Short mmCIF file of N, CA and C in Angstrom, two decimals:
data_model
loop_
_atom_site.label_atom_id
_atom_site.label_comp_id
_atom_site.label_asym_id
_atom_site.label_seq_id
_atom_site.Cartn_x
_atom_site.Cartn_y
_atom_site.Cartn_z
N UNK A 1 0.82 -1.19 0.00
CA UNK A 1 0.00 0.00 0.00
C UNK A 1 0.87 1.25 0.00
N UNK A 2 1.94 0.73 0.96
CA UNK A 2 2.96 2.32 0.61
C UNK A 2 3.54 2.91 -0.27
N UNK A 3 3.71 1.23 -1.77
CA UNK A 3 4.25 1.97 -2.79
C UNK A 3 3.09 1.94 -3.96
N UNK A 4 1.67 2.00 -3.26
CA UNK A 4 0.94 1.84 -4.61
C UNK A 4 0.53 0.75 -5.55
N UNK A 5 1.39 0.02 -5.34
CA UNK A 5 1.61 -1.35 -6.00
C UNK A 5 1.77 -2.57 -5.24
N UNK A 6 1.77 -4.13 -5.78
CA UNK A 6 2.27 -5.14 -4.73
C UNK A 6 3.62 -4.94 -4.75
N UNK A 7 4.26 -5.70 -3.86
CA UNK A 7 5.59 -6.02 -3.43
C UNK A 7 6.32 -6.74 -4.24
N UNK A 8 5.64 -7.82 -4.32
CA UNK A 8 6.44 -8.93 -5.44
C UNK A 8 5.24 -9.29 -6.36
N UNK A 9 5.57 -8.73 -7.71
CA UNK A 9 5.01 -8.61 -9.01
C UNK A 9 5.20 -9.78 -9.92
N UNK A 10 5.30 -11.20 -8.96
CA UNK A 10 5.01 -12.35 -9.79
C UNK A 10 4.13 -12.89 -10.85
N UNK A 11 4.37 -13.31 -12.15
CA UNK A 11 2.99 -14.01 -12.62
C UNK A 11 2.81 -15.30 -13.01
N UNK A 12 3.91 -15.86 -11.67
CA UNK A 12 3.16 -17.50 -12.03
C UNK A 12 3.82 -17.78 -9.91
N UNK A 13 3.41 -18.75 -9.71
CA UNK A 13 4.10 -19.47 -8.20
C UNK A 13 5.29 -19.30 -8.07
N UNK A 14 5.92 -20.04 -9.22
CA UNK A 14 7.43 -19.86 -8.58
C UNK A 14 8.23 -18.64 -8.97
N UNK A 15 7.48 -17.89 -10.06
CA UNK A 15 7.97 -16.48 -10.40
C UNK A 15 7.91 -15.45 -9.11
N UNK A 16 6.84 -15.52 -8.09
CA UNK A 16 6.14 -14.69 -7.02
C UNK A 16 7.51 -15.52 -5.91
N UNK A 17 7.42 -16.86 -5.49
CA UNK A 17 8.28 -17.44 -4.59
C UNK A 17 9.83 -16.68 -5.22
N UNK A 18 10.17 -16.08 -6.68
CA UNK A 18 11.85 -16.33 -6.71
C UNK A 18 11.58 -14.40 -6.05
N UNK A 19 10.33 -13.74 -6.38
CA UNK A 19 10.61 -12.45 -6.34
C UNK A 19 10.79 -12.11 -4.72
N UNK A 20 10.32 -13.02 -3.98
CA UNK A 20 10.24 -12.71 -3.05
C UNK A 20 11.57 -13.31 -2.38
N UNK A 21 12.46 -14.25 -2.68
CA UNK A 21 13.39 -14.76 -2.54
C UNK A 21 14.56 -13.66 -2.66
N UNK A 22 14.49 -12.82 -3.87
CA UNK A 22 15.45 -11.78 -4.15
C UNK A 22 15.37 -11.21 -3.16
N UNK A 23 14.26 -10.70 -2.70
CA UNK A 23 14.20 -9.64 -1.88
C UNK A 23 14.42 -10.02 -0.31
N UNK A 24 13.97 -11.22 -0.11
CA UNK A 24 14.15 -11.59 1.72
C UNK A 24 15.31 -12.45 1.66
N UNK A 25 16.04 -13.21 0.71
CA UNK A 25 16.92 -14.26 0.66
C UNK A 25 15.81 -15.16 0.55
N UNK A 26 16.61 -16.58 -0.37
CA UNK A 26 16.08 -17.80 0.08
C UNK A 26 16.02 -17.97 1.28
N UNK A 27 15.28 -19.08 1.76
CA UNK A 27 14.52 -19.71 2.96
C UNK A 27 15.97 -20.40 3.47
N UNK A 28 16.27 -20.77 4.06
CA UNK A 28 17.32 -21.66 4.84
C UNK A 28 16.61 -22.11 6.38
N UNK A 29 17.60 -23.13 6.66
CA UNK A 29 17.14 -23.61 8.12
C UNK A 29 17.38 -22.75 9.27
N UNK A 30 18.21 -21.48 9.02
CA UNK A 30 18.20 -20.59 9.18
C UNK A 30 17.19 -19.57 9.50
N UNK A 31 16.81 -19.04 8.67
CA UNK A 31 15.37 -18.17 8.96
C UNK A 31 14.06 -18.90 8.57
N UNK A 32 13.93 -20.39 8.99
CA UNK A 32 12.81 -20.85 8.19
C UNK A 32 13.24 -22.29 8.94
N UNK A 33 13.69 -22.96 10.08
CA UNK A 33 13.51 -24.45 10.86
C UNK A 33 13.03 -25.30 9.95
N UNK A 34 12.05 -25.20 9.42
CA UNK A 34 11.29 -26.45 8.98
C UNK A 34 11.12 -26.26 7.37
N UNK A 35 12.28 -25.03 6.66
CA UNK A 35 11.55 -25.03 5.01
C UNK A 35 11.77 -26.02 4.51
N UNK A 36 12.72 -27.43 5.19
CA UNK A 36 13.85 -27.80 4.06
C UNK A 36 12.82 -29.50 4.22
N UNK A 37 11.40 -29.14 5.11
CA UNK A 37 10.60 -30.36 5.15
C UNK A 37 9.08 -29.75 4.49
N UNK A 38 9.09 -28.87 3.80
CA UNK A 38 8.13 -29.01 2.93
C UNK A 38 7.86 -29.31 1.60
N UNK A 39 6.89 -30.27 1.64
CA UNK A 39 6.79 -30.91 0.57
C UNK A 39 7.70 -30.17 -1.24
N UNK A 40 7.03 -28.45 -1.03
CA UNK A 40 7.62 -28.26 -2.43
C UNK A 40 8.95 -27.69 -2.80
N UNK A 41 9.61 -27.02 -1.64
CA UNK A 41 10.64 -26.99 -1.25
C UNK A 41 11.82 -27.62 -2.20
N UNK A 42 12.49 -26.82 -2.54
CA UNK A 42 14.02 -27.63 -3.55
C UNK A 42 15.29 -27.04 -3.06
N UNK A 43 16.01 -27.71 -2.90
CA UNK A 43 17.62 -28.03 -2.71
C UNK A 43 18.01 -26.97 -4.05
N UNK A 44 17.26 -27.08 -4.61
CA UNK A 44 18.10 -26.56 -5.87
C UNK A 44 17.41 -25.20 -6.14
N UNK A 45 16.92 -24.70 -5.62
CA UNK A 45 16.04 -23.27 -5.53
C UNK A 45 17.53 -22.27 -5.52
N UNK A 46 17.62 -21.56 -6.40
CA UNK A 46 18.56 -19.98 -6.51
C UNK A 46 18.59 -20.10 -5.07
N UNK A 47 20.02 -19.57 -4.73
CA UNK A 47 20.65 -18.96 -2.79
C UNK A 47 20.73 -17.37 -3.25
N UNK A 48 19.60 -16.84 -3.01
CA UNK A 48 19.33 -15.29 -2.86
C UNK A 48 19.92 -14.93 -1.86
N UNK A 49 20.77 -13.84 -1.29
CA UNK A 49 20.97 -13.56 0.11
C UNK A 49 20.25 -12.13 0.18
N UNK A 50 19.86 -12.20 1.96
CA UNK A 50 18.73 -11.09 2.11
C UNK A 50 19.95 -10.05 1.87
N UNK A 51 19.11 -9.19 1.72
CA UNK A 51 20.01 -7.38 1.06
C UNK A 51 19.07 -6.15 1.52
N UNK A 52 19.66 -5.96 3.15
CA UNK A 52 18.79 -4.96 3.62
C UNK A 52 18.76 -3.49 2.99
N UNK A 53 19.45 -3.39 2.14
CA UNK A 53 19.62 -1.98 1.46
C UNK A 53 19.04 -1.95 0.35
N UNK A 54 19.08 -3.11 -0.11
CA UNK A 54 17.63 -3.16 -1.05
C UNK A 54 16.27 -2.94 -1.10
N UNK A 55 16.26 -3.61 0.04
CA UNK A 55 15.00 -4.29 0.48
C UNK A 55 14.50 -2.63 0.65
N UNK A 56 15.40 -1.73 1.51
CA UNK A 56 15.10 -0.66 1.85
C UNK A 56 14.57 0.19 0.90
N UNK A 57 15.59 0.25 -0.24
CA UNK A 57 15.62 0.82 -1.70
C UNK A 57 13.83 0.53 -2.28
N UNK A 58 13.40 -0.82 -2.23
CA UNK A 58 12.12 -1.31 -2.87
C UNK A 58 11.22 -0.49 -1.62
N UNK A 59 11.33 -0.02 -0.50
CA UNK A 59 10.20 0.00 0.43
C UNK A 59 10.06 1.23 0.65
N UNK A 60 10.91 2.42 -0.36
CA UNK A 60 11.05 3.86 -0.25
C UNK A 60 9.31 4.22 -0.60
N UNK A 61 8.75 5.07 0.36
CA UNK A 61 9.66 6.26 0.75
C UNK A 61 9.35 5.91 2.56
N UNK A 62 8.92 4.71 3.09
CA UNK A 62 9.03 3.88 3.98
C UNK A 62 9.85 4.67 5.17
N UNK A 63 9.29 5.10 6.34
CA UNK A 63 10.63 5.40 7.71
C UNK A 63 10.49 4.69 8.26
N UNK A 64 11.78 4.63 8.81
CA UNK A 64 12.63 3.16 10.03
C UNK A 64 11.37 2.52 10.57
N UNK A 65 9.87 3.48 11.12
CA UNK A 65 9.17 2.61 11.82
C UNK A 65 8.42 1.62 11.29
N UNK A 66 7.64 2.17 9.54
CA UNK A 66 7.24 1.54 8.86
C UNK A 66 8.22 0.09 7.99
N UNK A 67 9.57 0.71 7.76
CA UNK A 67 10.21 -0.60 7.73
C UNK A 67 10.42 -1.72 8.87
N UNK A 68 10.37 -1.22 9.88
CA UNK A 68 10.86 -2.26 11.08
C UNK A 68 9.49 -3.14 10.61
N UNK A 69 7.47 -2.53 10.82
CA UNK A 69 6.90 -3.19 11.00
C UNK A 69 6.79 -4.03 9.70
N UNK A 70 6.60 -3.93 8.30
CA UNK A 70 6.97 -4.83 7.53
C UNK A 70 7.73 -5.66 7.62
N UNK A 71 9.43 -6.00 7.93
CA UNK A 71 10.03 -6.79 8.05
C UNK A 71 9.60 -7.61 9.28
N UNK A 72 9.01 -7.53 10.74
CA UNK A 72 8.07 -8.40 11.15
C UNK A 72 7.66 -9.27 10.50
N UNK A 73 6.78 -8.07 9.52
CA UNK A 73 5.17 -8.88 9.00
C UNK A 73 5.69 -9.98 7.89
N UNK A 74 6.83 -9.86 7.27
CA UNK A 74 7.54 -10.55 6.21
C UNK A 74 8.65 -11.56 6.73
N UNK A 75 8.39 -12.16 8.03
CA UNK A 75 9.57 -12.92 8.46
C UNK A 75 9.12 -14.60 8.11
N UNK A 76 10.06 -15.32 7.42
CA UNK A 76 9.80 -16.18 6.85
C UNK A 76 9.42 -17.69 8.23
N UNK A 77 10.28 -17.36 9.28
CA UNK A 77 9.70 -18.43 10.54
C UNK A 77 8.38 -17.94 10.90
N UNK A 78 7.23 -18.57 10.65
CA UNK A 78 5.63 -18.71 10.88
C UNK A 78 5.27 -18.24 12.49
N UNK A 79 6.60 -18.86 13.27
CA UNK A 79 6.13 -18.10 15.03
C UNK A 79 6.68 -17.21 15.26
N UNK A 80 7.69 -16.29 14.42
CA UNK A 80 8.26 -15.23 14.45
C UNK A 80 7.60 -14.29 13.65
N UNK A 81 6.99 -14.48 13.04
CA UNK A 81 6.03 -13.44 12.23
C UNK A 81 4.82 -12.60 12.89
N UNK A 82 4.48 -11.40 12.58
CA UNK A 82 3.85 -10.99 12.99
C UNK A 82 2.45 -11.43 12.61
N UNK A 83 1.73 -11.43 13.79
CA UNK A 83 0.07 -11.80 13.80
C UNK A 83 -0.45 -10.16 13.26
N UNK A 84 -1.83 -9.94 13.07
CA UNK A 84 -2.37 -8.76 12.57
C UNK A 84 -2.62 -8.42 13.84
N UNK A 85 -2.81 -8.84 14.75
CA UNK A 85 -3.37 -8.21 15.98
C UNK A 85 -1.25 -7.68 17.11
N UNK A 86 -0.81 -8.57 16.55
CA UNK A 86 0.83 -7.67 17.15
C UNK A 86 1.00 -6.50 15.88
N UNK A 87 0.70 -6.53 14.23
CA UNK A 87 1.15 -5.53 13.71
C UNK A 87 0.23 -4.26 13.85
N UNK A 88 -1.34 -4.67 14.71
CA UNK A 88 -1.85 -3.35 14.77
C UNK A 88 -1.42 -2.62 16.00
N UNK A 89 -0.64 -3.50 16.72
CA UNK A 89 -0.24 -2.59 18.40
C UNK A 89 1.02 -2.41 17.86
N UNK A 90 1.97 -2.50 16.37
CA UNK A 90 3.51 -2.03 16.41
C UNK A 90 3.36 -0.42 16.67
N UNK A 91 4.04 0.14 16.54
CA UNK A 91 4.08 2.08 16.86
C UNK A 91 4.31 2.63 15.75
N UNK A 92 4.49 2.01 14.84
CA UNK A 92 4.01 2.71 13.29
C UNK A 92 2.61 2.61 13.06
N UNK A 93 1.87 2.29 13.34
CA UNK A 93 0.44 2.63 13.22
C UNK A 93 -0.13 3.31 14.16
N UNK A 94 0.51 3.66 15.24
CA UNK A 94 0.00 4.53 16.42
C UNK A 94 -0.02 6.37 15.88
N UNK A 95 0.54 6.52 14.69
CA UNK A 95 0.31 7.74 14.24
C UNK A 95 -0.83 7.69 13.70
N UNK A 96 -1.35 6.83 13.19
CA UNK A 96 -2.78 6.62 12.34
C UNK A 96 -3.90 7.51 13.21
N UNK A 97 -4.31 8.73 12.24
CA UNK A 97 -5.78 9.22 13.65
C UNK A 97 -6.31 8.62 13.81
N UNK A 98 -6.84 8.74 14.72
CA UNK A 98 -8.12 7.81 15.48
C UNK A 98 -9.70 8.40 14.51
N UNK A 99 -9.25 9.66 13.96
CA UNK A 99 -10.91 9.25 13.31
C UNK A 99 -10.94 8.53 11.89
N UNK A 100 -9.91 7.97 11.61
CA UNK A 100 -10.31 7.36 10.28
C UNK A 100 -10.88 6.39 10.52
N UNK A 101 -11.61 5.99 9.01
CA UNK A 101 -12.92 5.09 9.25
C UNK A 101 -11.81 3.42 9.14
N UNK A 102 -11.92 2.75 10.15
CA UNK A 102 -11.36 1.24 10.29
C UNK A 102 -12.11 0.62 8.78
N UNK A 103 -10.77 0.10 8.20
CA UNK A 103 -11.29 -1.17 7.11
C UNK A 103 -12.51 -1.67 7.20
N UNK A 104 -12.89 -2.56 8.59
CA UNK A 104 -13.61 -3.49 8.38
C UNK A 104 -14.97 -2.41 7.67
N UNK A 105 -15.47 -1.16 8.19
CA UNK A 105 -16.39 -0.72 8.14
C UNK A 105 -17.07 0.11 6.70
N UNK A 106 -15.63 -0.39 5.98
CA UNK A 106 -15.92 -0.16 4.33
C UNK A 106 -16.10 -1.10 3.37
N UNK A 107 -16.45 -2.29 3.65
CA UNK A 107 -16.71 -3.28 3.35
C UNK A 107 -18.15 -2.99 2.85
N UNK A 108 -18.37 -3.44 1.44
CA UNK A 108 -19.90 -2.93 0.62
C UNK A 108 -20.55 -4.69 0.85
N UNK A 109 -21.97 -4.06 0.65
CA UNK A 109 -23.01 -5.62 0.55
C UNK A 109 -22.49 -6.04 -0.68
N UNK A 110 -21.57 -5.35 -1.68
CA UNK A 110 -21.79 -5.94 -2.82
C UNK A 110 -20.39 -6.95 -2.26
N UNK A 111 -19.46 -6.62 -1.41
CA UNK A 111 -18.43 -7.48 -1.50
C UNK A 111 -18.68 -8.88 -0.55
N UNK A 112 -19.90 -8.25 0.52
CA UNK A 112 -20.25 -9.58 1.00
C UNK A 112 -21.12 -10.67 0.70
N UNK A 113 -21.87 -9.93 -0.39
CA UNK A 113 -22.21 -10.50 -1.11
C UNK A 113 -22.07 -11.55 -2.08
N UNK A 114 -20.87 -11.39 -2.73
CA UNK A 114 -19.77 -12.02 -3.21
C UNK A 114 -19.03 -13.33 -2.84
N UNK A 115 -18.90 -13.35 -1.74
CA UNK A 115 -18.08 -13.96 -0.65
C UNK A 115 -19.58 -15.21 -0.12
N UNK A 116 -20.32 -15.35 -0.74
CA UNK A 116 -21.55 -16.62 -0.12
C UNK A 116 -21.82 -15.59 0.81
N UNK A 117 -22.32 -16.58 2.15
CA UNK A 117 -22.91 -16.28 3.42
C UNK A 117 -21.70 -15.80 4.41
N UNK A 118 -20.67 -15.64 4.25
CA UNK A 118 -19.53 -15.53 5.05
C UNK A 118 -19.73 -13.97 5.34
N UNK A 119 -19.90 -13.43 6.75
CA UNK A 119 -19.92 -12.17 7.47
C UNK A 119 -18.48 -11.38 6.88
N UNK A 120 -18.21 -10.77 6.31
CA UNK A 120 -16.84 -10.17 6.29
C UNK A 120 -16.57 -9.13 7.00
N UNK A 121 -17.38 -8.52 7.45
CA UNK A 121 -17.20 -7.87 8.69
C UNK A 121 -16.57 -8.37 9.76
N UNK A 122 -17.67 -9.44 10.42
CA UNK A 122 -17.27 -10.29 11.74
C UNK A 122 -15.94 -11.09 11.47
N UNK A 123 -15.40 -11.47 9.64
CA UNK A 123 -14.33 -12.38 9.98
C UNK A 123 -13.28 -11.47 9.78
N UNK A 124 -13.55 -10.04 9.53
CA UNK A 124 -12.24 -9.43 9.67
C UNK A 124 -11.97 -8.91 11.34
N UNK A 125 -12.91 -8.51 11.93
CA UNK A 125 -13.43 -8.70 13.25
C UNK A 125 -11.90 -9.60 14.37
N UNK A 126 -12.63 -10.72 13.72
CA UNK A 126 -12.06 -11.72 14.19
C UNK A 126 -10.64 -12.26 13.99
N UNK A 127 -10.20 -11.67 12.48
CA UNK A 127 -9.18 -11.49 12.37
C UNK A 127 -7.90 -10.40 13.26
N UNK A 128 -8.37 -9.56 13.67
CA UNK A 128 -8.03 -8.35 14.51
C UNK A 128 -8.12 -8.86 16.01
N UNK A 129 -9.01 -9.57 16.03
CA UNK A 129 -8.53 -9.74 17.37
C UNK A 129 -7.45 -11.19 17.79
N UNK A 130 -7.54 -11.88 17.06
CA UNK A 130 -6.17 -12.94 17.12
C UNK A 130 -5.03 -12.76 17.84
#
């Protein structure tokens, strides 16, 4: 959202997995315990190394607080990653006014509509509070 665009501008799986690889490093047992036991996982996958000055470079015009909370939200170990309910208490969103209207509450009938019987309100709701 900060640059307007997505992050990694893949257009196939493993095109999206290498873009994102450039940018965080490949996965290793390293930042990732368990990548080297999933099923799709390859030995032979490109060794990207992470490149924080890059990474920085792609996340302009981004300050230290907004980068810290992305790299959280982008950490490849699953219990080290940020939940939505730790990235809404990080302190880069604590500048956010308080009167803007919260996501969930712009949500149209036409989009829940869309979605079957599923509340999208209540499951973003619910998502937030996790």
């Amino acid at each position: 959202m900060v640059r307007g665009r997505s992050l990694f501008m893949g257009d196939s799986e493993i095109d999206q997995l290498f873009y994102i690889f450039r940018v965080l490093g490949t996965p290793d047992s390293t930042s990732w315990v368990e990548v080297e036991r999933l099923p799709d996982y390859q030995f032979s996958f490109p060794k990207w190394m992470y490149n924080e000055e890059e990474f920085r470079k792609k996340m302009h015009p981004l300050d230290e607080e907004g980068f810290d909370l992305i790299k959280e939200m982008l950490r490849y170990q699953p219990e080290s990653r940020y939940t939505a309910k730790s990235a809404l208490a990080h302190r880069y969103l604590q500048h956010i006014p308080s009167d803007l209207e919260p996501v969930y509450n712009l949500i149209t009938v036409s989009n829940a509509q869309s979605n079957g019987d599923r509340d999208l309100e209540q499951e973003a709701l619910e998502m937030m509070n996790r």
